[in-house]
């Protein structure tokens, strides 16, 4: 765990260093601007490695009894997020999301039993924190692109509240912030849309099959300056 | 004290021995031997470790007593190395005792039993009638067969270490596992594959794959002799198998871990079709139910038990999530004729 965190920190550091030179014409507001908003977090689904039911034949050869293929189905999760301006172009962000989906396993090639797909409902809890850096160099009018990165924690519970999987995650991504109104105003007069694409990386300890996977994630929401 | 019924390792088809007890309570990882004491079923196990064993000092053709002892020591070490189990064994020395002598000395050795032309080896027990504790367990290897102790096995010879690994599972209190596939050919049942060392039929002479334990074996030995936190780190899956609304006795239920492919199994052991599979890694599992059609039911049940073979193999229609340190809750599984 500690190794994971330090590795993530290095990634973020690199990201910040790379982005800082281009911020001269970024937002005018001061360093501690706070935005609060609501997102829809779309976890687009994930297919895990296929796993076979193997037995041992004469001489140590492997004989497959049946094959399974498991996927985490897509989930649309409402998310609350807070953005805190650290500098004129760097924001810290923290978010919590909740959603429901299914874990589904397809079973094939069993000579004795019919192929089947079996599943279980899951409840997802997602906690994420990181930074977003506005790419002022490419800002066009009200649209400001940004890059993001951070770490998270994904907890998957079966409906009976049994833990299916949990563990850390990290993400990198980027998107566009579009100011609907005056971006320097406050409250409802400061509404901005935010669309982001992320690669959420789930390391082996956080996945059913123990392998690292990338979960494509789409986030869209609206934010207000407090 | 009584002599418990022996369990035999077979060459092909015929198995002798009762593997389980009827109406077992449902808290067991797959098959363990049981013993009735004052009307209560208790798990047959060694109460004190290390378990001391002795080796008969008689050589046979091609296998010296020293070679034999070295091979069985490796088989004992295989079980002792299971990190989640606490059982240990200790070689006590060579002895003139022979397997089967009720002398309080657990002895492994060869006996020439040509009449047992399908029995490679056999384990017998001496049990304390009052407590159900194991007092002695002997393993005989049938010298009517040709044996090998070569590191990589030898064609047409049975591997002592492979067969010893299976028998030491019995010696430690494990019954047979039904994770394996067989095929009837010309009236004889041939093994296609096995998913547990404790499968009752050996793969064949020259094969040494049975020297290594499978997840089902590891769960079983850990269930009988758990280390300090085995039960806290694993979970169980329990349920009931019914057909036309009535319990199914003797259904083979396999829990398949979709994350790593482990298969761990048990049977429905009550007339109302209840089962429990312990020692599972927490997380989602596929559950497969099948009739015991791969080997003789006598390998697992008393012939008087009403084992139901008349239903189709099927998968439970949901993934079952096994919690850490707990049970899945009763899963209702329905099968059809």
Tab-separated table of C-alpha atoms in Angstrom, chain A residues 49 51-60 63 65-66 68 70 103-105 107 110 112-114 116-122 158-159 162-164 208-210, chain B residues 179-181 192-195 203-207 209 214 256-261 263 281 283-284 286 288 290 293-294 313-319 321-323:
chain	number	residue	atom	x	y	z
A	49	UNK	CA	-9.031	-12.571	-17.296
A	51	UNK	CA	-10.332	-18.549	-15.679
A	52	UNK	CA	-10.728	-22.243	-16.412
A	53	UNK	CA	-11.731	-25.110	-14.172
A	54	UNK	CA	-8.676	-27.263	-14.673
A	55	UNK	CA	-7.912	-30.793	-13.655
A	56	UNK	CA	-4.756	-32.823	-13.981
A	57	UNK	CA	-4.554	-35.626	-16.520
A	58	UNK	CA	-1.974	-38.386	-16.758
A	59	UNK	CA	1.565	-37.067	-16.771
A	60	UNK	CA	0.570	-33.700	-15.400
A	63	UNK	CA	-7.614	-30.870	-18.803
A	65	UNK	CA	-13.540	-29.067	-17.361
A	66	UNK	CA	-15.221	-25.760	-18.153
A	68	UNK	CA	-15.387	-18.977	-17.294
A	70	UNK	CA	-16.150	-12.688	-15.800
A	103	UNK	CA	-20.603	-9.043	-11.583
A	104	UNK	CA	-21.409	-11.621	-14.247
A	105	UNK	CA	-19.667	-14.870	-15.163
A	107	UNK	CA	-19.621	-20.547	-18.148
A	110	UNK	CA	-18.842	-27.996	-19.772
A	112	UNK	CA	-22.115	-32.249	-18.635
A	113	UNK	CA	-23.926	-28.992	-17.924
A	114	UNK	CA	-25.507	-26.393	-20.172
A	116	UNK	CA	-24.872	-20.418	-18.358
A	117	UNK	CA	-24.305	-16.861	-17.265
A	118	UNK	CA	-24.542	-16.298	-13.546
A	119	UNK	CA	-24.247	-13.017	-11.743
A	120	UNK	CA	-24.527	-11.206	-8.474
A	121	UNK	CA	-25.568	-7.615	-7.777
A	122	UNK	CA	-22.878	-5.323	-6.436
A	158	UNK	CA	-22.448	-7.958	-2.518
A	159	UNK	CA	-26.090	-7.184	-1.803
A	162	UNK	CA	-20.357	-9.396	1.955
A	163	UNK	CA	-17.182	-7.825	0.662
A	164	UNK	CA	-16.482	-8.881	-2.892
A	208	UNK	CA	-11.318	-10.344	-8.666
A	209	UNK	CA	-8.663	-12.072	-10.743
A	210	UNK	CA	-5.644	-10.485	-9.066
B	179	UNK	CA	-13.280	-33.731	-8.088
B	180	UNK	CA	-12.226	-35.705	-11.110
B	181	UNK	CA	-13.557	-37.183	-14.287
B	192	UNK	CA	-9.483	-38.779	-17.423
B	193	UNK	CA	-8.321	-36.241	-14.892
B	194	UNK	CA	-8.354	-35.418	-11.212
B	195	UNK	CA	-8.744	-32.189	-9.307
B	203	UNK	CA	-4.158	-41.792	-12.784
B	204	UNK	CA	-1.840	-44.647	-13.693
B	205	UNK	CA	1.581	-46.216	-13.263
B	206	UNK	CA	4.397	-43.819	-13.983
B	207	UNK	CA	2.354	-40.775	-13.096
B	209	UNK	CA	1.378	-35.569	-10.614
B	214	UNK	CA	-4.727	-29.443	-4.996
B	256	UNK	CA	-15.389	-22.682	-8.186
B	257	UNK	CA	-13.432	-19.526	-7.419
B	258	UNK	CA	-13.796	-17.253	-10.464
B	259	UNK	CA	-10.655	-15.372	-9.474
B	260	UNK	CA	-8.115	-18.168	-9.346
B	261	UNK	CA	-9.869	-21.310	-10.575
B	263	UNK	CA	-12.290	-25.995	-6.985
B	281	UNK	CA	-11.130	-17.909	-0.322
B	283	UNK	CA	-15.130	-13.654	-2.837
B	284	UNK	CA	-17.471	-14.711	-5.624
B	286	UNK	CA	-19.638	-20.326	-9.253
B	288	UNK	CA	-21.850	-26.460	-9.820
B	290	UNK	CA	-23.680	-32.794	-10.260
B	293	UNK	CA	-21.494	-40.317	-11.594
B	294	UNK	CA	-17.759	-40.381	-12.000
B	313	UNK	CA	-25.447	-31.430	-13.708
B	314	UNK	CA	-26.198	-27.735	-13.513
B	315	UNK	CA	-24.876	-24.389	-12.358
B	316	UNK	CA	-26.562	-22.289	-9.699
B	317	UNK	CA	-27.990	-19.246	-11.437
B	318	UNK	CA	-26.164	-16.723	-9.264
B	319	UNK	CA	-22.615	-16.106	-8.184
B	321	UNK	CA	-20.152	-14.402	-2.506
B	322	UNK	CA	-18.274	-16.061	0.346
B	323	UNK	CA	-17.537	-13.641	3.181
